[in-house]
Amino acid sequence: MTSDGKFVLVIGRDGQVARSLEEILSASGYHVVQIGRPEADLRNPALVSKAILASRPDFIVNAAAYTAVDQAEDEPETAFAINAAGAQAAAEAASNVSAPIIHFSTDYVFDGAKRAPYVETDTVSPLGVYGHSKLIGESLVAEANPKHIILRTAWVFSPFGSNFVKTMLRLNRERPEINVVDDQQGSPTYAPDLAATVCRIIDRLHTFPPNPEHFGTFHATNGGKTSWYGFARAIVDGAAQRGAPHAIVHPIPTSDYPTKARRPAYSVLSNEKLSYVYDIKLRPWSDALSEALDRLFSVPHGEKTATSATRL
Ligand SMILES: NC(=O)c1ccc[n+]([C@@H]2O[C@H](COP(=O)([O-])OP(=O)(O)OC[C@H]3O[C@@H](n4cnc5c(N)ncnc54)[C@H](OP(=O)(O)O)[C@@H]3O)[C@@H](O)[C@H]2O)c1
């Protein structure tokens, strides 16, 4: 615990959310330290605990995870080690230094049978290994540290790392026509908006004593919903407005694009609890996409600018 209470330890270095957190928390006056592989590999819980106990942060954000949804079907042990046991170790160590932990989970904890936005208390029933490993991680984090905030998010994109927006921009450059699945609906979510959400939550916890309602599971996605096809159309249209080629995007059913892992047909998340408890409402995904495209078209490959965050 530091005297000003503004030391945030982020687990994860080069992931989309980790990099966004580094930018936003540092700019908001927090002292940010990032840890990650190899010295804090989530597959080795003892290393993660050691790093947390040694640094004694005021807040811990776990932005690291095994996120390869299809690959997880072939590597369940690794997915569970990182997303369940690794997350548990981080939450336990956070509890040992009396720090709240902010952890991320996924819309893929749901099976997609619903046709109205999922609320936090809806029945979970993941269709694949990734969703299952994240769900077990949620329970273990919650059990290990009463001061937990689990943010379930979805369809994350950013100027950083690998994501659907960057894949579509590449395909748009390489091909005249692109086929994209149109029968899965969700809410694309901009990693910097998610990081800003985390920052506001930490601001709140830092400024006033929290109530029990400030902890628990919350849904946090950008507003609005679309299909992967609708998202791809918006990306290609936005790229063309910025001088790129304009591929034709065709809608296809999931059955024409088989993947190892099954995905929910509908995974829109209601953000009402986040709005009610924290007064946070993320902007529509289309506005966030516009900002992401501006960044991607102005800075080669979305490379990051200077930052004051410490990298261990
Ligand atoms: N991406 C999505 O569409 C999506 C959707 C729903 C929920 N989420 C959740 O949102 C959170 C952030 O996702 P993201 O999109 O930022 O993920 P990402 O871009 O794939 O980054 C994953 C991060 O995890 C780190 N990591 C992976 N294995 C690790 C290990 N064994 N030990 C330590 N660190 C490890 C990576 O480390 P390196 O920096 O070393 O590569 C990277 O920083 C995750 O909890 C994810 O499950 C993501």
mmCIF file of C-alpha atoms and ligand atoms in Angstrom:
data_model
loop_
_atom_site.group_PDB
_atom_site.id
_atom_site.type_symbol
_atom_site.label_atom_id
_atom_site.label_comp_id
_atom_site.label_asym_id
_atom_site.label_seq_id
_atom_site.Cartn_x
_atom_site.Cartn_y
_atom_site.Cartn_z
ATOM 1 C CA MET A 1 0.000 0.000 0.000
ATOM 2 C CA THR A 2 1.495 3.346 -1.011
ATOM 3 C CA SER A 3 0.904 6.621 0.817
ATOM 4 C CA ASP A 4 -1.142 8.129 -2.026
ATOM 5 C CA GLY A 5 -2.903 4.817 -2.822
ATOM 6 C CA LYS A 6 -2.226 5.210 -6.543
ATOM 7 C CA PHE A 7 0.005 2.259 -7.359
ATOM 8 C CA VAL A 8 -1.635 -0.067 -9.885
ATOM 9 C CA LEU A 9 -0.034 -3.380 -10.827
ATOM 10 C CA VAL A 10 -1.171 -4.635 -14.232
ATOM 11 C CA ILE A 11 -0.635 -8.290 -15.119
ATOM 12 C CA GLY A 12 -0.052 -8.420 -18.887
ATOM 13 C CA ARG A 13 2.252 -6.388 -21.070
ATOM 14 C CA ASP A 14 1.512 -6.487 -24.767
ATOM 15 C CA GLY A 15 -2.129 -7.544 -24.816
ATOM 16 C CA GLN A 16 -4.804 -5.175 -26.133
ATOM 17 C CA VAL A 17 -6.274 -4.329 -22.747
ATOM 18 C CA ALA A 18 -2.887 -4.317 -20.977
ATOM 19 C CA ARG A 19 -1.482 -1.724 -23.372
ATOM 20 C CA SER A 20 -4.632 0.377 -23.190
ATOM 21 C CA LEU A 21 -4.478 0.311 -19.384
ATOM 22 C CA GLU A 22 -0.882 1.422 -19.405
ATOM 23 C CA GLU A 23 -1.787 4.456 -21.545
ATOM 24 C CA ILE A 24 -4.901 5.529 -19.668
ATOM 25 C CA LEU A 25 -3.922 4.856 -16.065
ATOM 26 C CA SER A 26 -0.549 6.568 -16.513
ATOM 27 C CA ALA A 27 -2.208 9.585 -18.129
ATOM 28 C CA SER A 28 -4.610 9.738 -15.158
ATOM 29 C CA GLY A 29 -1.807 10.054 -12.622
ATOM 30 C CA TYR A 30 -1.538 6.446 -11.450
ATOM 31 C CA HIS A 31 1.832 4.812 -10.981
ATOM 32 C CA VAL A 32 1.519 1.781 -13.250
ATOM 33 C CA VAL A 33 3.782 -1.234 -13.146
ATOM 34 C CA GLN A 34 3.255 -4.017 -15.659
ATOM 35 C CA ILE A 35 4.345 -7.572 -15.040
ATOM 36 C CA GLY A 36 4.082 -10.579 -17.304
ATOM 37 C CA ARG A 37 5.888 -13.442 -18.893
ATOM 38 C CA PRO A 38 8.419 -14.817 -18.056
ATOM 39 C CA GLU A 39 8.914 -13.522 -14.497
ATOM 40 C CA ALA A 40 5.177 -13.523 -13.729
ATOM 41 C CA ASP A 41 3.914 -16.358 -15.923
ATOM 42 C CA LEU A 42 0.354 -17.207 -14.934
ATOM 43 C CA ARG A 43 1.130 -20.885 -15.552
ATOM 44 C CA ASN A 44 3.323 -20.664 -12.471
ATOM 45 C CA PRO A 45 1.132 -19.360 -9.612
ATOM 46 C CA ALA A 46 4.083 -19.075 -7.208
ATOM 47 C CA LEU A 47 5.779 -16.565 -9.519
ATOM 48 C CA VAL A 48 2.641 -14.434 -9.750
ATOM 49 C CA SER A 49 2.173 -14.427 -5.961
ATOM 50 C CA LYS A 50 5.806 -13.532 -5.430
ATOM 51 C CA ALA A 51 5.614 -10.565 -7.822
ATOM 52 C CA ILE A 52 2.472 -9.230 -6.130
ATOM 53 C CA LEU A 53 3.669 -9.746 -2.561
ATOM 54 C CA ALA A 54 7.003 -8.106 -3.363
ATOM 55 C CA SER A 55 5.457 -4.971 -4.867
ATOM 56 C CA ARG A 56 2.379 -4.567 -2.575
ATOM 57 C CA PRO A 57 0.259 -2.501 -4.994
ATOM 58 C CA ASP A 58 -2.911 -0.601 -4.096
ATOM 59 C CA PHE A 59 -4.866 -2.152 -6.987
ATOM 60 C CA ILE A 60 -4.239 -5.146 -9.237
ATOM 61 C CA VAL A 61 -5.652 -5.478 -12.738
ATOM 62 C CA ASN A 62 -5.337 -8.886 -14.350
ATOM 63 C CA ALA A 63 -5.335 -8.187 -18.089
ATOM 64 C CA ALA A 64 -3.496 -11.401 -18.954
ATOM 65 C CA ALA A 65 -5.300 -14.457 -20.226
ATOM 66 C CA TYR A 66 -5.195 -17.345 -22.652
ATOM 67 C CA THR A 67 -7.384 -15.832 -25.395
ATOM 68 C CA ALA A 68 -6.932 -18.191 -28.376
ATOM 69 C CA VAL A 69 -10.532 -19.430 -28.508
ATOM 70 C CA ASP A 70 -10.050 -22.196 -31.104
ATOM 71 C CA GLN A 71 -6.590 -23.272 -29.959
ATOM 72 C CA ALA A 72 -7.977 -23.727 -26.438
ATOM 73 C CA GLU A 73 -9.945 -26.739 -27.698
ATOM 74 C CA ASP A 74 -6.583 -28.495 -28.263
ATOM 75 C CA GLU A 75 -4.848 -27.059 -25.179
ATOM 76 C CA PRO A 76 -7.408 -27.208 -22.372
ATOM 77 C CA GLU A 77 -4.769 -27.711 -19.685
ATOM 78 C CA THR A 78 -2.924 -24.544 -20.657
ATOM 79 C CA ALA A 79 -6.158 -22.559 -20.960
ATOM 80 C CA PHE A 80 -7.302 -23.663 -17.484
ATOM 81 C CA ALA A 81 -3.850 -23.135 -15.957
ATOM 82 C CA ILE A 82 -3.758 -19.501 -17.125
ATOM 83 C CA ASN A 83 -7.425 -18.499 -17.006
ATOM 84 C CA ALA A 84 -8.437 -20.373 -13.855
ATOM 85 C CA ALA A 85 -5.489 -21.319 -11.604
ATOM 86 C CA GLY A 86 -3.354 -18.336 -12.669
ATOM 87 C CA ALA A 87 -6.192 -15.880 -12.105
ATOM 88 C CA GLN A 88 -6.874 -17.477 -8.706
ATOM 89 C CA ALA A 89 -3.237 -17.006 -7.671
ATOM 90 C CA ALA A 90 -3.388 -13.332 -8.639
ATOM 91 C CA ALA A 91 -6.626 -12.832 -6.674
ATOM 92 C CA GLU A 92 -5.258 -14.633 -3.596
ATOM 93 C CA ALA A 93 -2.070 -12.592 -3.591
ATOM 94 C CA ALA A 94 -4.124 -9.405 -4.049
ATOM 95 C CA SER A 95 -6.183 -10.403 -1.032
ATOM 96 C CA ASN A 96 -2.994 -11.001 0.980
ATOM 97 C CA VAL A 97 -1.901 -7.403 0.366
ATOM 98 C CA SER A 98 -5.504 -6.113 0.884
ATOM 99 C CA ALA A 99 -5.727 -4.888 -2.706
ATOM 100 C CA PRO A 100 -8.858 -5.081 -4.834
ATOM 101 C CA ILE A 101 -8.440 -7.081 -8.050
ATOM 102 C CA ILE A 102 -10.038 -6.133 -11.339
ATOM 103 C CA HIS A 103 -10.268 -9.148 -13.617
ATOM 104 C CA PHE A 104 -11.748 -9.658 -17.088
ATOM 105 C CA SER A 105 -14.083 -12.350 -18.278
ATOM 106 C CA THR A 106 -16.034 -12.967 -21.439
ATOM 107 C CA ASP A 107 -19.419 -13.071 -23.157
ATOM 108 C CA TYR A 108 -18.453 -16.652 -24.099
ATOM 109 C CA VAL A 109 -19.560 -17.824 -20.632
ATOM 110 C CA PHE A 110 -23.062 -17.766 -22.177
ATOM 111 C CA ASP A 111 -24.417 -20.243 -24.730
ATOM 112 C CA GLY A 112 -26.202 -17.630 -26.835
ATOM 113 C CA ALA A 113 -29.675 -19.139 -26.574
ATOM 114 C CA LYS A 114 -31.158 -15.885 -25.223
ATOM 115 C CA ARG A 115 -32.428 -13.154 -27.543
ATOM 116 C CA ALA A 116 -32.295 -10.201 -25.152
ATOM 117 C CA PRO A 117 -29.175 -8.713 -23.534
ATOM 118 C CA TYR A 118 -27.675 -11.022 -20.914
ATOM 119 C CA VAL A 119 -27.612 -9.737 -17.346
ATOM 120 C CA GLU A 120 -24.983 -10.740 -14.781
ATOM 121 C CA THR A 121 -27.284 -13.226 -13.051
ATOM 122 C CA ASP A 122 -28.308 -15.099 -16.208
ATOM 123 C CA THR A 123 -27.443 -18.787 -16.381
ATOM 124 C CA VAL A 124 -23.947 -19.437 -17.677
ATOM 125 C CA SER A 125 -23.271 -22.333 -20.011
ATOM 126 C CA PRO A 126 -20.094 -21.948 -22.061
ATOM 127 C CA LEU A 127 -19.897 -23.747 -25.398
ATOM 128 C CA GLY A 128 -16.116 -24.199 -25.482
ATOM 129 C CA VAL A 129 -12.934 -24.664 -23.455
ATOM 130 C CA TYR A 130 -12.021 -20.961 -23.482
ATOM 131 C CA GLY A 131 -15.401 -19.870 -22.085
ATOM 132 C CA HIS A 132 -15.329 -22.687 -19.556
ATOM 133 C CA SER A 133 -11.821 -21.797 -18.361
ATOM 134 C CA LYS A 134 -12.837 -18.132 -17.980
ATOM 135 C CA LEU A 135 -15.974 -19.147 -16.057
ATOM 136 C CA ILE A 136 -13.993 -21.255 -13.586
ATOM 137 C CA GLY A 137 -11.573 -18.317 -13.327
ATOM 138 C CA GLU A 138 -14.481 -16.030 -12.359
ATOM 139 C CA SER A 139 -15.483 -18.328 -9.475
ATOM 140 C CA LEU A 140 -11.935 -18.801 -8.237
ATOM 141 C CA VAL A 141 -11.177 -15.064 -8.327
ATOM 142 C CA ALA A 142 -14.408 -14.292 -6.475
ATOM 143 C CA GLU A 143 -13.692 -16.936 -3.811
ATOM 144 C CA ALA A 144 -10.076 -15.837 -3.353
ATOM 145 C CA ASN A 145 -10.672 -12.112 -2.895
ATOM 146 C CA PRO A 146 -13.912 -10.518 -1.667
ATOM 147 C CA LYS A 147 -12.671 -7.232 -3.141
ATOM 148 C CA HIS A 148 -13.031 -8.388 -6.756
ATOM 149 C CA ILE A 149 -14.462 -6.663 -9.783
ATOM 150 C CA ILE A 150 -14.978 -9.032 -12.694
ATOM 151 C CA LEU A 151 -15.709 -7.260 -15.964
ATOM 152 C CA ARG A 152 -17.249 -9.495 -18.605
ATOM 153 C CA THR A 153 -16.506 -7.986 -21.968
ATOM 154 C CA ALA A 154 -16.730 -9.029 -25.628
ATOM 155 C CA TRP A 155 -15.302 -8.804 -29.149
ATOM 156 C CA VAL A 156 -12.326 -6.651 -28.064
ATOM 157 C CA PHE A 157 -10.576 -4.496 -30.661
ATOM 158 C CA SER A 158 -7.871 -1.819 -30.460
ATOM 159 C CA PRO A 159 -4.895 -0.418 -32.325
ATOM 160 C CA PHE A 160 -2.785 -3.058 -30.534
ATOM 161 C CA GLY A 161 -2.043 -6.738 -31.020
ATOM 162 C CA SER A 162 -4.207 -9.048 -33.091
ATOM 163 C CA ASN A 163 -7.907 -8.442 -33.430
ATOM 164 C CA PHE A 164 -10.823 -8.567 -35.867
ATOM 165 C CA VAL A 165 -10.440 -4.940 -36.993
ATOM 166 C CA LYS A 166 -6.801 -5.412 -37.950
ATOM 167 C CA THR A 167 -7.569 -8.729 -39.672
ATOM 168 C CA MET A 168 -10.365 -7.120 -41.730
ATOM 169 C CA LEU A 169 -8.128 -4.185 -42.690
ATOM 170 C CA ARG A 170 -5.509 -6.655 -43.943
ATOM 171 C CA LEU A 171 -8.065 -8.723 -45.873
ATOM 172 C CA ASN A 172 -9.517 -5.511 -47.306
ATOM 173 C CA ARG A 173 -6.083 -4.665 -48.696
ATOM 174 C CA GLU A 174 -5.431 -8.180 -50.024
ATOM 175 C CA ARG A 175 -8.796 -9.303 -51.462
ATOM 176 C CA PRO A 176 -11.615 -7.838 -53.545
ATOM 177 C CA GLU A 177 -14.257 -9.869 -51.649
ATOM 178 C CA ILE A 178 -14.506 -11.095 -48.035
ATOM 179 C CA ASN A 179 -17.004 -13.575 -46.534
ATOM 180 C CA VAL A 180 -17.988 -12.915 -42.929
ATOM 181 C CA VAL A 181 -20.331 -14.717 -40.546
ATOM 182 C CA ASP A 182 -23.676 -12.963 -40.118
ATOM 183 C CA ASP A 183 -25.487 -15.171 -37.605
ATOM 184 C CA GLN A 184 -23.499 -14.361 -34.459
ATOM 185 C CA GLN A 185 -24.453 -11.158 -32.679
ATOM 186 C CA GLY A 186 -22.502 -9.272 -30.038
ATOM 187 C CA SER A 187 -21.102 -5.905 -29.000
ATOM 188 C CA PRO A 188 -17.627 -4.983 -30.279
ATOM 189 C CA THR A 189 -15.672 -3.341 -27.455
ATOM 190 C CA TYR A 190 -12.768 -0.918 -27.762
ATOM 191 C CA ALA A 191 -9.927 -1.824 -25.375
ATOM 192 C CA PRO A 192 -9.156 1.845 -24.545
ATOM 193 C CA ASP A 193 -12.830 2.328 -23.534
ATOM 194 C CA LEU A 194 -12.550 -0.730 -21.328
ATOM 195 C CA ALA A 195 -9.333 0.656 -19.830
ATOM 196 C CA ALA A 196 -11.078 3.996 -19.204
ATOM 197 C CA THR A 197 -13.831 2.053 -17.439
ATOM 198 C CA VAL A 198 -11.234 0.393 -15.202
ATOM 199 C CA CYS A 199 -9.708 3.798 -14.500
ATOM 200 C CA ARG A 200 -13.074 5.220 -13.428
ATOM 201 C CA ILE A 201 -13.711 2.220 -11.194
ATOM 202 C CA ILE A 202 -10.301 2.625 -9.546
ATOM 203 C CA ASP A 203 -10.906 6.384 -9.188
ATOM 204 C CA ARG A 204 -14.154 5.602 -7.377
ATOM 205 C CA LEU A 205 -12.592 2.989 -5.082
ATOM 206 C CA HIS A 206 -9.623 5.257 -4.416
ATOM 207 C CA THR A 207 -11.706 8.329 -3.591
ATOM 208 C CA PHE A 208 -14.500 6.958 -1.370
ATOM 209 C CA PRO A 209 -14.780 3.883 0.826
ATOM 210 C CA PRO A 210 -16.459 1.217 -1.309
ATOM 211 C CA ASN A 211 -19.781 -0.419 -0.473
ATOM 212 C CA PRO A 212 -20.345 -4.144 -1.017
ATOM 213 C CA GLU A 213 -22.256 -3.291 -4.214
ATOM 214 C CA HIS A 214 -19.034 -1.952 -5.776
ATOM 215 C CA PHE A 215 -17.622 -5.483 -5.899
ATOM 216 C CA GLY A 216 -18.846 -8.437 -7.919
ATOM 217 C CA THR A 217 -19.419 -9.200 -11.586
ATOM 218 C CA PHE A 218 -20.306 -6.505 -14.112
ATOM 219 C CA HIS A 219 -20.892 -6.498 -17.854
ATOM 220 C CA ALA A 220 -18.802 -3.899 -19.707
ATOM 221 C CA THR A 221 -19.087 -3.560 -23.477
ATOM 222 C CA ASN A 222 -19.475 -0.721 -25.913
ATOM 223 C CA GLY A 223 -23.094 0.166 -26.706
ATOM 224 C CA GLY A 224 -25.124 -1.281 -29.560
ATOM 225 C CA LYS A 225 -24.947 -4.672 -31.205
ATOM 226 C CA THR A 226 -24.035 -6.102 -34.575
ATOM 227 C CA SER A 227 -22.952 -9.305 -36.307
ATOM 228 C CA TRP A 228 -19.387 -10.058 -37.373
ATOM 229 C CA TYR A 229 -20.615 -9.234 -40.893
ATOM 230 C CA GLY A 230 -22.021 -5.868 -39.768
ATOM 231 C CA PHE A 231 -18.789 -5.138 -37.919
ATOM 232 C CA ALA A 232 -16.742 -6.038 -41.008
ATOM 233 C CA ARG A 233 -18.899 -3.785 -43.213
ATOM 234 C CA ALA A 234 -18.345 -0.868 -40.847
ATOM 235 C CA ILE A 235 -14.582 -1.505 -40.823
ATOM 236 C CA VAL A 236 -14.331 -1.681 -44.609
ATOM 237 C CA ASP A 237 -16.542 1.394 -45.056
ATOM 238 C CA GLY A 238 -14.435 3.293 -42.519
ATOM 239 C CA ALA A 239 -11.239 2.212 -44.238
ATOM 240 C CA ALA A 240 -12.541 3.399 -47.616
ATOM 241 C CA GLN A 241 -13.414 6.798 -46.087
ATOM 242 C CA ARG A 242 -9.751 7.019 -45.078
ATOM 243 C CA GLY A 243 -8.464 6.256 -48.578
ATOM 244 C CA ALA A 244 -8.107 2.449 -48.430
ATOM 245 C CA PRO A 245 -9.574 0.035 -50.990
ATOM 246 C CA HIS A 246 -13.179 -1.120 -50.494
ATOM 247 C CA ALA A 247 -13.660 -4.894 -50.629
ATOM 248 C CA ILE A 248 -17.145 -6.315 -51.028
ATOM 249 C CA VAL A 249 -18.226 -8.046 -47.825
ATOM 250 C CA HIS A 250 -20.612 -11.004 -48.138
ATOM 251 C CA PRO A 251 -22.707 -12.353 -45.248
ATOM 252 C CA ILE A 252 -22.352 -16.099 -44.665
ATOM 253 C CA PRO A 253 -23.795 -18.491 -42.068
ATOM 254 C CA THR A 254 -21.590 -19.962 -39.338
ATOM 255 C CA SER A 255 -22.072 -23.359 -41.015
ATOM 256 C CA ASP A 256 -20.006 -22.049 -43.966
ATOM 257 C CA TYR A 257 -17.129 -21.028 -41.660
ATOM 258 C CA PRO A 258 -16.526 -23.983 -39.340
ATOM 259 C CA THR A 259 -14.236 -23.363 -36.369
ATOM 260 C CA LYS A 260 -12.880 -25.704 -33.693
ATOM 261 C CA ALA A 261 -14.723 -23.905 -30.908
ATOM 262 C CA ARG A 262 -18.461 -23.260 -31.016
ATOM 263 C CA ARG A 263 -19.420 -19.650 -30.364
ATOM 264 C CA PRO A 264 -22.674 -18.220 -29.001
ATOM 265 C CA ALA A 265 -25.106 -17.027 -31.686
ATOM 266 C CA TYR A 266 -26.100 -14.128 -29.424
ATOM 267 C CA SER A 267 -23.929 -12.649 -26.678
ATOM 268 C CA VAL A 268 -25.073 -9.066 -26.220
ATOM 269 C CA LEU A 269 -24.474 -8.033 -22.594
ATOM 270 C CA SER A 270 -26.656 -5.623 -20.630
ATOM 271 C CA ASN A 271 -24.473 -2.917 -19.033
ATOM 272 C CA GLU A 272 -27.226 -1.628 -16.743
ATOM 273 C CA LYS A 273 -25.547 -2.784 -13.524
ATOM 274 C CA LEU A 274 -22.320 -0.938 -14.410
ATOM 275 C CA SER A 275 -24.352 2.157 -15.176
ATOM 276 C CA TYR A 276 -26.363 1.911 -11.952
ATOM 277 C CA VAL A 277 -23.492 1.140 -9.553
ATOM 278 C CA TYR A 278 -20.640 3.135 -11.119
ATOM 279 C CA ASP A 279 -22.508 5.590 -13.357
ATOM 280 C CA ILE A 280 -20.434 4.355 -16.320
ATOM 281 C CA LYS A 281 -21.886 3.988 -19.809
ATOM 282 C CA LEU A 282 -19.612 3.082 -22.696
ATOM 283 C CA ARG A 283 -20.214 4.848 -26.009
ATOM 284 C CA PRO A 284 -21.630 3.044 -29.087
ATOM 285 C CA TRP A 285 -19.186 0.600 -30.687
ATOM 286 C CA SER A 286 -19.406 2.446 -34.029
ATOM 287 C CA ASP A 287 -18.057 5.681 -32.461
ATOM 288 C CA ALA A 288 -15.222 3.735 -30.846
ATOM 289 C CA LEU A 289 -14.445 2.029 -34.167
ATOM 290 C CA SER A 290 -14.098 5.426 -35.799
ATOM 291 C CA GLU A 291 -11.490 6.425 -33.204
ATOM 292 C CA ALA A 292 -9.641 3.114 -33.632
ATOM 293 C CA LEU A 293 -9.532 3.588 -37.416
ATOM 294 C CA ASP A 294 -8.266 7.153 -37.003
ATOM 295 C CA ARG A 295 -5.441 5.805 -34.854
ATOM 296 C CA LEU A 296 -4.675 2.900 -37.153
ATOM 297 C CA PHE A 297 -4.588 5.125 -40.228
ATOM 298 C CA SER A 298 -2.524 7.858 -38.614
ATOM 299 C CA VAL A 299 0.041 5.810 -36.678
ATOM 300 C CA PRO A 300 1.662 2.942 -38.595
ATOM 301 C CA HIS A 301 0.391 -0.395 -37.184
ATOM 302 C CA GLY A 302 -1.082 1.373 -34.138
ATOM 303 C CA GLU A 303 2.300 1.538 -32.473
ATOM 304 C CA LYS A 304 2.177 3.093 -29.068
ATOM 305 C CA THR A 305 3.494 6.456 -28.113
ATOM 306 C CA ALA A 306 5.705 7.325 -25.143
ATOM 307 C CA THR A 307 4.430 6.395 -21.726
ATOM 308 C CA SER A 308 5.466 6.853 -18.140
ATOM 309 C CA ALA A 309 4.536 3.324 -17.095
ATOM 310 C CA THR A 310 7.241 1.148 -15.634
ATOM 311 C CA ARG A 311 7.914 -2.172 -17.321
ATOM 312 C CA LEU A 312 9.441 -4.796 -15.050
HETATM 313 N N1 LIG B 1 -9.977 -10.365 -27.084
HETATM 314 C C1 LIG B 1 -11.301 -10.499 -26.957
HETATM 315 O O1 LIG B 1 -12.058 -10.431 -27.934
HETATM 316 C C2 LIG B 1 -11.905 -10.706 -25.589
HETATM 317 C C3 LIG B 1 -13.290 -10.939 -25.491
HETATM 318 C C4 LIG B 1 -13.837 -11.134 -24.229
HETATM 319 C C5 LIG B 1 -13.055 -11.090 -23.098
HETATM 320 N N2 LIG B 1 -11.720 -10.875 -23.230
HETATM 321 C C6 LIG B 1 -10.895 -10.883 -22.010
HETATM 322 O O2 LIG B 1 -10.286 -9.614 -21.873
HETATM 323 C C7 LIG B 1 -9.003 -9.756 -21.261
HETATM 324 C C8 LIG B 1 -7.935 -9.061 -22.081
HETATM 325 O O3 LIG B 1 -7.924 -9.634 -23.383
HETATM 326 P P1 LIG B 1 -7.007 -9.061 -24.563
HETATM 327 O O4 LIG B 1 -7.853 -8.978 -25.773
HETATM 328 O O5 LIG B 1 -6.258 -7.872 -24.100
HETATM 329 O O6 LIG B 1 -6.008 -10.292 -24.737
HETATM 330 P P2 LIG B 1 -4.707 -10.402 -25.639
HETATM 331 O O7 LIG B 1 -4.554 -9.205 -26.498
HETATM 332 O O8 LIG B 1 -4.747 -11.773 -26.248
HETATM 333 O O9 LIG B 1 -3.545 -10.364 -24.554
HETATM 334 C C9 LIG B 1 -3.380 -11.404 -23.646
HETATM 335 C C10 LIG B 1 -2.351 -10.988 -22.609
HETATM 336 O O10 LIG B 1 -2.188 -12.101 -21.739
HETATM 337 C C11 LIG B 1 -0.802 -12.315 -21.546
HETATM 338 N N3 LIG B 1 -0.540 -13.714 -21.271
HETATM 339 C C12 LIG B 1 -0.890 -14.783 -22.002
HETATM 340 N N4 LIG B 1 -0.438 -15.896 -21.418
HETATM 341 C C13 LIG B 1 0.199 -15.513 -20.285
HETATM 342 C C14 LIG B 1 0.876 -16.200 -19.251
HETATM 343 N N5 LIG B 1 1.014 -17.531 -19.268
HETATM 344 N N6 LIG B 1 1.402 -15.492 -18.226
HETATM 345 C C15 LIG B 1 1.310 -14.148 -18.213
HETATM 346 N N7 LIG B 1 0.696 -13.434 -19.164
HETATM 347 C C16 LIG B 1 0.146 -14.113 -20.194
HETATM 348 C C17 LIG B 1 -0.170 -11.881 -22.853
HETATM 349 O O11 LIG B 1 1.172 -11.690 -22.585
HETATM 350 P P3 LIG B 1 2.271 -11.138 -23.600
HETATM 351 O O12 LIG B 1 2.177 -9.659 -23.435
HETATM 352 O O13 LIG B 1 3.532 -11.741 -23.079
HETATM 353 O O14 LIG B 1 1.869 -11.657 -24.940
HETATM 354 C C18 LIG B 1 -0.984 -10.632 -23.170
HETATM 355 O O15 LIG B 1 -0.472 -9.518 -22.468
HETATM 356 C C19 LIG B 1 -8.794 -11.276 -21.080
HETATM 357 O O16 LIG B 1 -9.147 -11.640 -19.783
HETATM 358 C C20 LIG B 1 -9.755 -11.884 -22.075
HETATM 359 O O17 LIG B 1 -10.152 -13.184 -21.689
HETATM 360 C C21 LIG B 1 -11.122 -10.660 -24.446
#
